[in-house]
Coordinates of N, CA and C in Angstrom, one line a residue:
X1 N 91.3 71.8 70.8 CA 91.6 71.9 72.2 C 91.2 73.3 72.7
X2 N 91.6 74.4 72.0 CA 91.3 75.7 72.4 C 89.8 76.0 72.5
X3 N 89.1 75.4 71.5 CA 87.7 75.5 71.4 C 87.0 74.9 72.6
X4 N 87.4 73.7 73.0 CA 86.9 73.1 74.2 C 87.1 73.8 75.5
X5 N 88.3 74.4 75.6 CA 88.7 75.2 76.8 C 87.8 76.4 76.8
X6 N 87.6 77.1 75.7 CA 86.8 78.3 75.6 C 85.4 78.0 76.0
X7 N 84.8 76.9 75.5 CA 83.5 76.5 75.9 C 83.4 76.2 77.4
X8 N 84.4 75.5 77.9 CA 84.4 75.2 79.4 C 84.4 76.5 80.2
X9 N 85.2 77.5 79.8 CA 85.2 78.7 80.5 C 83.9 79.5 80.4
X10 N 83.3 79.5 79.2 CA 82.0 80.2 79.1 C 81.0 79.5 79.9
X11 N 80.9 78.2 79.9 CA 80.0 77.5 80.7 C 80.1 77.8 82.2
X12 N 81.4 77.8 82.7 CA 81.6 78.1 84.1 C 81.2 79.5 84.5
X13 N 81.4 80.5 83.6 CA 81.0 81.8 83.9 C 79.5 82.0 84.0
X14 N 78.8 81.4 83.1 CA 77.4 81.5 83.1 C 76.7 80.6 84.1
X15 N 77.3 79.5 84.5 CA 76.7 78.6 85.5 C 76.9 79.2 86.9
X16 N 77.8 80.0 87.1 CA 78.1 80.6 88.4 C 77.3 81.8 88.6
X17 N 76.7 82.4 87.6 CA 76.0 83.6 87.7 C 74.5 83.4 88.1
X18 N 74.0 84.2 89.0 CA 72.6 84.1 89.3 C 71.9 85.4 88.9
X19 N 70.9 85.3 88.1 CA 70.2 86.4 87.6 C 69.2 86.9 88.6
X20 N 69.3 88.2 88.9 CA 68.3 88.8 89.8 C 67.0 89.1 89.0
X21 N 65.9 88.6 89.6 CA 64.7 88.7 88.9 C 63.8 89.7 89.6
X22 N 63.0 90.5 88.8 CA 62.2 91.5 89.3 C 61.2 91.1 90.4
X23 N 60.7 89.9 90.2 CA 59.7 89.3 91.2 C 60.4 89.0 92.5
X24 N 61.7 88.9 92.6 CA 62.4 88.6 93.8 C 62.9 89.8 94.6
X25 N 62.7 91.0 94.0 CA 63.2 92.2 94.7 C 62.6 92.5 96.1
X26 N 61.5 92.0 96.3 CA 60.9 92.1 97.7 C 61.8 91.4 98.7
X27 N 62.6 90.5 98.3 CA 63.5 89.8 99.3 C 64.6 90.8 99.8
X28 N 64.7 92.0 99.3 CA 65.6 93.0 99.8 C 65.1 93.4 101.2
X29 N 63.8 93.3 101.5 CA 63.3 93.7 102.8 C 63.8 92.9 103.9
X30 N 64.2 93.5 105.0 CA 64.6 92.8 106.2 C 65.9 93.2 106.7
X31 N 66.5 92.4 107.6 CA 67.7 92.7 108.3 C 68.9 92.0 107.6
X32 N 69.9 92.7 107.2 CA 71.0 92.1 106.5 C 72.3 92.4 107.3
X33 N 73.1 91.3 107.5 CA 74.4 91.4 108.2 C 75.5 91.2 107.3
X34 N 76.5 92.1 107.3 CA 77.6 92.0 106.4 C 78.4 90.8 106.8
X35 N 78.8 90.0 105.7 CA 79.5 88.8 105.9 C 80.9 89.0 105.4
X36 N 81.1 89.6 104.3 CA 82.4 89.7 103.6 C 82.4 90.9 102.7
X37 N 83.6 91.5 102.6 CA 83.9 92.6 101.6 C 85.1 92.2 100.8
X38 N 84.9 92.2 99.5 CA 86.0 91.9 98.6 C 86.4 93.2 97.9
X39 N 87.6 93.6 98.1 CA 88.1 94.8 97.6 C 88.5 94.7 96.1
X40 N 88.7 95.8 95.4 CA 89.0 95.7 94.0 C 90.4 95.2 93.7
X41 N 91.3 95.1 94.7 CA 92.6 94.5 94.6 C 92.6 93.0 94.9
X42 N 91.5 92.4 95.1 CA 91.4 91.0 95.4 C 91.4 90.6 96.8
X43 N 91.8 91.5 97.7 CA 91.8 91.2 99.1 C 90.3 91.1 99.7
X44 N 90.1 90.3 100.7 CA 88.8 90.2 101.3 C 88.9 90.4 102.8
X45 N 87.8 90.9 103.4 CA 87.7 91.0 104.8 C 86.5 90.3 105.2
X46 N 86.6 89.4 106.1 CA 85.4 88.7 106.7 C 85.0 89.3 108.0
X47 N 83.7 89.3 108.2 CA 83.1 89.8 109.4 C 82.5 88.6 110.2
X48 N 83.0 88.4 111.4 CA 82.5 87.3 112.2 C 81.4 87.8 113.1
X49 N 81.6 89.0 113.7 CA 80.6 89.6 114.6 C 80.4 91.0 114.2
X50 N 79.1 91.4 114.1 CA 78.8 92.8 113.7 C 77.9 93.5 114.8
X51 N 78.4 94.6 115.2 CA 77.6 95.4 116.2 C 76.4 96.1 115.5
X52 N 76.5 96.4 114.2 CA 75.4 97.0 113.5 C 75.1 96.1 112.3
X53 N 73.8 96.2 111.9 CA 73.3 95.5 110.7 C 72.5 96.5 109.9
X54 N 72.2 96.2 108.7 CA 71.4 97.0 107.8 C 70.0 96.5 107.8
X55 N 69.1 97.5 108.0 CA 67.7 97.2 107.8 C 67.2 97.8 106.5
X56 N 66.7 97.0 105.6 CA 66.2 97.6 104.3 C 64.7 97.4 104.2
X57 N 64.1 98.4 103.7 CA 62.6 98.4 103.5 C 62.4 99.1 102.2
X58 N 61.8 98.3 101.2 CA 61.4 98.9 99.9 C 60.0 98.4 99.6
X59 N 59.3 99.3 98.9 CA 58.0 98.9 98.4 C 57.6 99.8 97.3
X60 N 56.6 99.4 96.5 CA 56.1 100.2 95.4 C 54.8 100.9 95.8
X61 N 54.8 102.2 95.5 CA 53.6 102.9 95.9 C 52.4 102.5 95.0
X62 N 52.6 102.2 93.8 CA 51.6 101.7 92.9 C 52.2 100.6 92.0
X63 N 51.3 99.7 91.5 CA 51.7 98.7 90.6 C 52.4 99.2 89.4
X64 N 53.6 98.7 89.1 CA 54.4 99.1 87.9 C 55.3 100.2 88.3
X65 N 55.2 100.8 89.5 CA 56.1 101.9 89.9 C 57.4 101.3 90.5
X66 N 58.5 102.0 90.4 CA 59.8 101.5 91.0 C 59.6 101.3 92.5
X67 N 60.4 100.4 93.0 CA 60.5 100.2 94.5 C 61.3 101.4 95.1
X68 N 60.8 101.9 96.2 CA 61.5 103.0 96.9 C 61.4 102.6 98.4
X69 N 62.3 103.2 99.1 CA 62.3 102.9 100.6 C 63.6 103.5 101.2
X70 N 64.1 102.7 102.1 CA 65.3 103.2 102.9 C 66.2 102.1 103.4
X71 N 67.4 102.4 103.8 CA 68.3 101.5 104.4 C 68.8 102.2 105.7
X72 N 68.9 101.5 106.8 CA 69.2 102.1 108.1 C 70.1 101.2 108.9
X73 N 71.1 101.7 109.5 CA 71.9 100.9 110.4 C 71.2 100.8 111.7
X74 N 71.2 99.5 112.2 CA 70.5 99.3 113.5 C 71.5 98.4 114.3
X75 N 71.3 98.5 115.6 CA 72.1 97.7 116.6 C 71.2 96.7 117.3
X76 N 71.3 95.4 117.0 CA 70.5 94.4 117.7 C 70.8 94.4 119.2
X77 N 69.7 94.2 120.0 CA 69.8 94.1 121.4 C 69.5 92.7 121.9
X78 N 69.9 92.4 123.1 CA 69.8 91.0 123.6 C 68.3 90.6 123.8
X79 N 67.4 91.7 123.9 CA 66.0 91.4 124.2 C 65.2 91.3 122.8
X80 N 66.0 91.3 121.7 CA 65.3 91.1 120.4 C 64.9 92.4 119.7
X81 N 65.1 93.6 120.4 CA 64.8 94.9 119.8 C 66.0 95.4 119.1
X82 N 65.8 96.6 118.5 CA 66.9 97.2 117.7 C 67.0 98.7 118.1
X83 N 68.2 99.2 118.2 CA 68.4 100.6 118.4 C 69.0 101.2 117.2
X84 N 68.7 102.5 116.9 CA 69.2 103.1 115.7 C 69.5 104.6 116.0
X85 N 70.3 105.2 115.2 CA 70.6 106.6 115.4 C 69.6 107.5 114.5
X86 N 68.7 106.8 113.8 CA 67.7 107.5 113.1 C 68.1 108.0 111.7
X87 N 69.4 107.8 111.3 CA 69.8 108.2 110.0 C 69.5 107.2 109.0
X88 N 68.9 107.6 107.9 CA 68.4 106.7 106.8 C 69.0 107.1 105.5
X89 N 69.3 106.1 104.7 CA 69.6 106.3 103.3 C 68.3 106.1 102.5
X90 N 67.9 107.0 101.7 CA 66.8 106.8 100.8 C 67.2 105.9 99.7
X91 N 66.4 104.9 99.3 CA 66.7 103.9 98.3 C 65.6 104.0 97.2
X92 N 66.1 103.7 96.0 CA 65.2 103.5 94.8 C 65.9 102.4 94.0
X93 N 65.1 101.4 93.7 CA 65.5 100.2 92.9 C 65.2 100.5 91.4
X94 N 66.2 100.5 90.6 CA 65.9 100.7 89.1 C 66.6 99.6 88.3
X95 N 66.2 99.5 87.1 CA 66.7 98.5 86.2 C 67.3 99.1 84.9
X96 N 68.5 98.6 84.5 CA 69.1 99.0 83.3 C 69.7 97.7 82.6
X97 N 69.2 97.5 81.4 CA 69.7 96.3 80.6 C 69.6 95.0 81.4
X98 N 68.4 94.8 82.0 CA 68.1 93.5 82.7 C 69.0 93.4 84.0
X99 N 69.6 94.4 84.5 CA 70.3 94.4 85.7 C 69.6 95.4 86.7
X100 N 69.7 95.1 88.0 CA 69.0 95.9 89.0 C 70.1 96.6 89.8
X101 N 69.7 97.9 90.2 CA 70.6 98.7 91.0 C 69.8 99.4 92.1
X102 N 70.6 99.7 93.2 CA 70.1 100.5 94.3 C 70.6 101.9 94.1
X103 N 69.7 102.9 94.0 CA 70.2 104.3 94.0 C 70.1 104.7 95.5
X104 N 71.2 105.0 96.1 CA 71.3 105.4 97.5 C 71.5 106.9 97.6
X105 N 70.7 107.5 98.5 CA 70.8 109.0 98.6 C 70.7 109.4 100.1
X106 N 71.6 110.3 100.5 CA 71.6 110.9 101.8 C 71.7 112.4 101.6
X107 N 71.7 113.2 102.7 CA 72.0 114.6 102.6 C 73.4 114.9 102.1
X108 N 74.3 113.9 102.2 CA 75.7 114.1 101.9 C 76.2 113.5 100.6
X109 N 75.3 112.7 99.9 CA 75.8 112.2 98.7 C 74.7 111.3 98.0
X110 N 75.1 110.9 96.8 CA 74.2 110.0 96.1 C 75.1 109.0 95.3
X111 N 74.8 107.7 95.3 CA 75.6 106.7 94.7 C 74.7 105.5 94.3
X112 N 75.2 104.7 93.4 CA 74.5 103.5 93.0 C 75.3 102.2 93.4
X113 N 74.5 101.2 93.6 CA 75.1 99.9 93.9 C 74.4 98.8 93.0
X114 N 75.1 98.0 92.3 CA 74.5 96.9 91.5 C 74.1 95.8 92.4
X115 N 73.0 95.2 92.2 CA 72.5 94.0 92.9 C 73.0 92.8 92.1
X116 N 74.1 92.2 92.6 CA 74.7 91.1 91.9 C 74.0 89.8 92.1
X117 N 73.5 89.6 93.4 CA 72.9 88.4 93.8 C 71.8 88.7 94.8
X118 N 70.7 88.1 94.7 CA 69.6 88.3 95.7 C 68.9 87.0 95.8
X119 N 69.1 86.4 96.9 CA 68.4 85.2 97.3 C 67.8 85.3 98.7
X120 N 67.1 84.3 99.1 CA 66.4 84.4 100.4 C 67.3 84.8 101.5
X121 N 68.5 84.2 101.5 CA 69.4 84.5 102.7 C 70.7 85.2 102.3
X122 N 70.9 85.6 101.0 CA 72.1 86.2 100.5 C 71.9 87.4 99.7
X123 N 72.6 88.5 99.9 CA 72.5 89.7 99.1 C 74.0 90.1 98.8
X124 N 74.3 90.3 97.5 CA 75.6 90.8 97.1 C 75.4 92.0 96.3
X125 N 76.1 93.1 96.7 CA 76.1 94.4 96.1 C 77.5 94.8 95.6
X126 N 77.6 95.6 94.6 CA 78.8 96.0 94.0 C 78.7 97.5 93.7
X127 N 79.7 98.3 94.2 CA 79.7 99.7 94.0 C 80.6 100.1 92.8
X128 N 80.7 101.4 92.5 CA 81.4 101.8 91.3 C 82.9 101.6 91.4
X129 N 83.4 101.4 92.6 CA 84.8 101.2 92.8 C 85.1 99.7 92.7
X130 N 84.1 98.9 92.3 CA 84.2 97.4 92.2 C 84.5 96.7 93.5
X131 N 84.0 97.3 94.6 CA 84.0 96.7 95.9 C 82.7 95.9 96.0
X132 N 82.9 94.6 96.4 CA 81.7 93.7 96.5 C 81.4 93.4 98.0
X133 N 80.2 93.7 98.3 CA 79.7 93.5 99.7 C 78.7 92.3 99.7
X134 N 79.1 91.3 100.5 CA 78.2 90.1 100.7 C 77.6 90.1 102.0
X135 N 76.2 90.1 102.0 CA 75.4 90.1 103.2 C 74.7 88.7 103.4
X136 N 74.4 88.4 104.6 CA 73.5 87.3 104.9 C 72.4 87.8 105.8
X137 N 71.2 87.1 105.7 CA 70.1 87.5 106.5 C 70.5 87.4 107.9
X138 N 70.1 88.4 108.7 CA 70.4 88.4 110.1 C 69.5 87.5 110.9
X139 N 70.1 86.7 111.7 CA 69.4 85.8 112.6 C 69.5 86.3 114.0
X140 N 68.4 86.7 114.6 CA 68.5 87.2 116.0 C 69.1 86.2 117.0
X141 N 69.9 86.8 117.9 CA 70.5 85.9 118.9 C 69.5 85.9 120.1
X142 N 69.6 84.8 120.8 CA 68.8 84.6 122.0 C 69.6 84.1 123.2
X143 N 69.2 84.6 124.3 CA 69.9 84.1 125.6 C 69.2 82.9 126.1
X144 N 68.2 82.4 125.4 CA 67.5 81.2 125.9 C 68.3 79.9 125.6

């Protein structure tokens, strides 16, 4: 009985995980809207409406080189444009033991975030405080 339960738990853990693949890292590019934050105490905060969203742009300068770029807060406008304060976080994507991380750097600090899930419309990041940030691709609103 214990053996069956252990197998079931292991199966559930592995079946719920999604491995981030190197060839999918280009999906980081684009506009991401925060959907939910899960704190390390188990509490969650859902975001229904966001005044700002994150724009991420990463690319490789040469084949085989790490992806580098930036993340910037932008404010979507009703006419489809975006406003920003011009402040950018420099980003570098790196791999450790088949896991991918964002190295984020500003004039004020440097930190890493693990890329837990990266799909076409979902991005999940985890910081060293075990806070999990779930993003969804931003869909522009229209007055039409």
